[in-house]
mmCIF file of C-alpha atoms in Angstrom:
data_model
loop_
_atom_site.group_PDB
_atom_site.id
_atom_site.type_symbol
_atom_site.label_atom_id
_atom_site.label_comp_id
_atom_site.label_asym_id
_atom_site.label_seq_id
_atom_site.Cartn_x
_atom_site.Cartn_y
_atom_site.Cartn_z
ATOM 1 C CA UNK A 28 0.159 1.199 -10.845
ATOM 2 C CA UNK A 29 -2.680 -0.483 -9.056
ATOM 3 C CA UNK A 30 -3.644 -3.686 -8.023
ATOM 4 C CA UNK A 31 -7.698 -4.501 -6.957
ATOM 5 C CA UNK A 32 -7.386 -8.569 -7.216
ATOM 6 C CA UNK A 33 -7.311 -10.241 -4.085
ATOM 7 C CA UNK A 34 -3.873 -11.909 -3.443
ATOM 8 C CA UNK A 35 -3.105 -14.932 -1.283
ATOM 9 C CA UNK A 36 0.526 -16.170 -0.689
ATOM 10 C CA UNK A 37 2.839 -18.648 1.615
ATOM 11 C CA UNK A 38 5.841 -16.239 1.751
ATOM 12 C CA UNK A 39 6.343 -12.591 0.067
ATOM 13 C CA UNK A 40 2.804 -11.023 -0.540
ATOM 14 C CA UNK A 41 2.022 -7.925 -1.613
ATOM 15 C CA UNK A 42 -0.579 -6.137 -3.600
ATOM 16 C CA UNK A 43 2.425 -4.855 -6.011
ATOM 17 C CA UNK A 44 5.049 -6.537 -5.298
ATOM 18 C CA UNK A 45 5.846 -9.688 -3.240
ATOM 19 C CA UNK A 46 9.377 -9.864 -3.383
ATOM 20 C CA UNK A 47 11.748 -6.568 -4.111
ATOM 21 C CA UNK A 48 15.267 -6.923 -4.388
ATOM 22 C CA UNK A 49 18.173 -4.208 -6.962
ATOM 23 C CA UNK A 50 16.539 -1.165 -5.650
ATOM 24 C CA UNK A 51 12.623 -0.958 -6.832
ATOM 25 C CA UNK A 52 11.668 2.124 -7.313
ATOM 26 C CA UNK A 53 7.701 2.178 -6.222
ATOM 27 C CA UNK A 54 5.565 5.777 -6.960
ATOM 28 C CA UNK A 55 2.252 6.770 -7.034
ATOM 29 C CA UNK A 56 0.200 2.553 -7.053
ATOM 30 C CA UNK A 57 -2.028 1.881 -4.737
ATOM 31 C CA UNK A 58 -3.675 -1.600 -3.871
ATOM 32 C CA UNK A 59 -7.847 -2.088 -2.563
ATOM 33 C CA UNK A 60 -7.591 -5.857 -2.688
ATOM 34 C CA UNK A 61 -7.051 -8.747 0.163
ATOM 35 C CA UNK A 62 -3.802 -9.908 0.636
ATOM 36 C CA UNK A 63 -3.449 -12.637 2.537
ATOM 37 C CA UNK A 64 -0.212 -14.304 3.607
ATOM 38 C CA UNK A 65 -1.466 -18.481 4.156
ATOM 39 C CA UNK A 66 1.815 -20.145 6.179
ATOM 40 C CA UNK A 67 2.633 -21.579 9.152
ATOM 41 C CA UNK A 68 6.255 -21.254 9.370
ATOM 42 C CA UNK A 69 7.908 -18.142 10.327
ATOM 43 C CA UNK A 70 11.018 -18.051 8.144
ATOM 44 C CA UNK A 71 10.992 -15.092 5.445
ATOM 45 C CA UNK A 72 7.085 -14.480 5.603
ATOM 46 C CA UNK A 73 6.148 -10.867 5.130
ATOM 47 C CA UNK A 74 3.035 -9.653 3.759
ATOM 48 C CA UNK A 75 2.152 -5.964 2.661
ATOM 49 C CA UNK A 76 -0.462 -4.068 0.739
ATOM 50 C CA UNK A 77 1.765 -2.583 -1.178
ATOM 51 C CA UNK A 78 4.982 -4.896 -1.154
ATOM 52 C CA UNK A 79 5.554 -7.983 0.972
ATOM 53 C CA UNK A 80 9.289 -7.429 1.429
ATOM 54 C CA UNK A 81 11.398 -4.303 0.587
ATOM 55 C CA UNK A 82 15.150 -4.766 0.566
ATOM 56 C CA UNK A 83 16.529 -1.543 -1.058
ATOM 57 C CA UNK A 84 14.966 0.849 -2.794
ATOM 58 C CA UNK A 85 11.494 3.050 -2.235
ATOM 59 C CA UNK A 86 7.440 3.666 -1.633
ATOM 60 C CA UNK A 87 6.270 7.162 -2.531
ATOM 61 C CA UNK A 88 2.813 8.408 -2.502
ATOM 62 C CA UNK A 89 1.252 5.496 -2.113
ATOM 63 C CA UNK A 90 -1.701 3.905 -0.514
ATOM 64 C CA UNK A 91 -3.248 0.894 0.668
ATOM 65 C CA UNK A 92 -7.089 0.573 1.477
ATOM 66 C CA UNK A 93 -7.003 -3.534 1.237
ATOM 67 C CA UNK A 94 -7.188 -5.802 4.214
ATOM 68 C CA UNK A 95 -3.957 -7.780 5.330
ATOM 69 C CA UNK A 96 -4.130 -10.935 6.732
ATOM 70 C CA UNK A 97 -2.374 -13.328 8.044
ATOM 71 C CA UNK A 98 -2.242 -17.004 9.804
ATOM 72 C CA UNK A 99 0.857 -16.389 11.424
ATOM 73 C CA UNK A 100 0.748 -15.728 15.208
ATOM 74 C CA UNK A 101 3.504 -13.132 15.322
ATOM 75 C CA UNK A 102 2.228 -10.022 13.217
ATOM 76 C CA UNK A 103 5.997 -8.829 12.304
ATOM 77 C CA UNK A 104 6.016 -9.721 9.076
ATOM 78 C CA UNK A 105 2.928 -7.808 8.118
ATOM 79 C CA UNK A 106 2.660 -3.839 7.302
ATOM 80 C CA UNK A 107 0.146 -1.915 5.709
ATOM 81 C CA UNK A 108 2.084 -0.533 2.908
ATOM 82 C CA UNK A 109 5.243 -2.783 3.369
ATOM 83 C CA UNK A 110 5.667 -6.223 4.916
ATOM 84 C CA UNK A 111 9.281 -5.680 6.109
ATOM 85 C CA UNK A 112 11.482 -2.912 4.602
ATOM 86 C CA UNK A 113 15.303 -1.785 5.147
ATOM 87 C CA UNK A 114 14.097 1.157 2.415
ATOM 88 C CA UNK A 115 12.422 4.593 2.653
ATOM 89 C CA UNK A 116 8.905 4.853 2.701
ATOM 90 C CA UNK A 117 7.590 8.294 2.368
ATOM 91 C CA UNK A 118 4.449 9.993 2.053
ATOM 92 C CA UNK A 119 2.132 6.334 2.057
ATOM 93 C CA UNK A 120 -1.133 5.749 3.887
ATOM 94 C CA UNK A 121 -3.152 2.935 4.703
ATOM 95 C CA UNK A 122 -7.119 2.702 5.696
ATOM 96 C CA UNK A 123 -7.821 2.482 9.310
ATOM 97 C CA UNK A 124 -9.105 -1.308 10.146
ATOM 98 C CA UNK A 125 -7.175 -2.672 7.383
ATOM 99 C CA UNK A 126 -4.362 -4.050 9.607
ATOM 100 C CA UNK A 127 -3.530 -4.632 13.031
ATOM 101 C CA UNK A 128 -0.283 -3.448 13.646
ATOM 102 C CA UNK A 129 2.023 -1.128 11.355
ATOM 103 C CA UNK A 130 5.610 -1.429 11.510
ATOM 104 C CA UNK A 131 7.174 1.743 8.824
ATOM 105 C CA UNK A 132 6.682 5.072 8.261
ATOM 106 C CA UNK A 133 2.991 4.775 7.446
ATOM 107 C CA UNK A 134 -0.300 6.907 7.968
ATOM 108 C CA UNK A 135 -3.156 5.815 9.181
ATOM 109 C CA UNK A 136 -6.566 7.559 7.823
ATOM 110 C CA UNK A 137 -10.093 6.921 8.417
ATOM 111 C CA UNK A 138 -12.199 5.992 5.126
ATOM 112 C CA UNK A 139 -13.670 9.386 5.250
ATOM 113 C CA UNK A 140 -10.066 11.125 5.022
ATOM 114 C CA UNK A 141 -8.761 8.621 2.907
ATOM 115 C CA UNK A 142 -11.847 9.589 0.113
ATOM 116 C CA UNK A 143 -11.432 13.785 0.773
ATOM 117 C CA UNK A 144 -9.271 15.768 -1.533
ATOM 118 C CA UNK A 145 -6.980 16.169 0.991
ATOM 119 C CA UNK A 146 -5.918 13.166 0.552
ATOM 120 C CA UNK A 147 -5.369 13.484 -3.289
ATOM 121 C CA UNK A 148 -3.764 17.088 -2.229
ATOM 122 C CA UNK A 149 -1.164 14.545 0.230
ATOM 123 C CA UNK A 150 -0.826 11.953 -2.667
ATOM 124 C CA UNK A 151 0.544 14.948 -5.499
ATOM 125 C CA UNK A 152 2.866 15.963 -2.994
ATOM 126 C CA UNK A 153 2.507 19.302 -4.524
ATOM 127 C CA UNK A 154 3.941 18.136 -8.204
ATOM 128 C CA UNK A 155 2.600 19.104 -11.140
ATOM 129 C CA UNK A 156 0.750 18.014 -13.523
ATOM 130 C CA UNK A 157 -1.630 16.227 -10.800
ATOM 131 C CA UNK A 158 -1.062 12.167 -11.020
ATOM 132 C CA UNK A 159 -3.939 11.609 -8.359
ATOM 133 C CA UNK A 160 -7.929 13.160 -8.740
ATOM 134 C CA UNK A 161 -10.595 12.223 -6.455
ATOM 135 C CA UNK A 162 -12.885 9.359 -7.557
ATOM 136 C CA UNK A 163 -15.714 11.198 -8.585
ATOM 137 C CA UNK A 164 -17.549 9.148 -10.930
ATOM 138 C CA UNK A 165 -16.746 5.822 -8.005
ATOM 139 C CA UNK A 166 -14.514 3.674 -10.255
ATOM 140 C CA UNK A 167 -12.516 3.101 -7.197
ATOM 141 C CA UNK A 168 -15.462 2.882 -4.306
ATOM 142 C CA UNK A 169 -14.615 6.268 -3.675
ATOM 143 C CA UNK A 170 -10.867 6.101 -3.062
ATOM 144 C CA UNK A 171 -8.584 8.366 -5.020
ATOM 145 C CA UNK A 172 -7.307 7.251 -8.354
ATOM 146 C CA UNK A 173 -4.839 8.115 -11.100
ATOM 147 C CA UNK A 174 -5.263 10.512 -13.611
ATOM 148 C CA UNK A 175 -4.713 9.086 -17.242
#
């Protein structure tokens, strides 16, 4: 799954998901849009590139190369791959610059890493077949995509 659409929200914004409650299972998406989280209260705002809020459940091999914004003060509520989580995330990455602060188990990589095949290599996790390729042909400004 992917998401490239911009995204603005007033509570649970995410380029995936905003809101994920009975155990989501979240594999292999990635998001390159803006989400934006647009509130001024502080009550159950979370913003994320991948989810906004995570309650159970997981994010695997995942990335996020979107900026994150937010009008709130406080920057808890904002993640690169996950806005708040109590779940596992494993094996994600975000884009240096994209966000200020990270709060979960999250990798930051430099646009140049983020567009090598290592990062592919990172992303298949060493599965077969290969779910992620480089972007050769730059449907994706570069960043890796899924295979069909």
């Amino acid at each position: 799954c992917f998401n490239k659409g911009n995204i603005k929200g007033v509570s649970f914004v995410g380029g995936i998901i905003g809101y994920g409650v009975s155990a989501p299972k979240i594999r292999d998406c990635y998001n390159t849009g803006i989400i934006s989280l647009q509130t001024t209260t502080t009550v159950n705002k979370n913003v994320g590139g991948i989810a906004g809020y995570l309650n159970t459940g997981f994010i695997q091999n995942s990335y996020n190369a979107g900026s994150i914004s937010t009008t709130l003060t406080s920057t808890t509520g904002a993640g690169a791959i996950s806005g708040k989580t109590s779940s596992l995330i494993s094996n994600c990455y975000f884009l240096s610059g994209t966000i200020a602060n990270t709060n979960n188990n999250e990798v930051e990589l430099t646009e140049t890493i983020m567009k090598n095949t290592s990062t592919v290599n990172l992303l298949n996790n060493g599965r077969t077949p290969l779910l992620w390729k480089t972007d050769d042909l730059n449907l994706n400004n570069g960043y890796p995509i899924l295979n069909n």
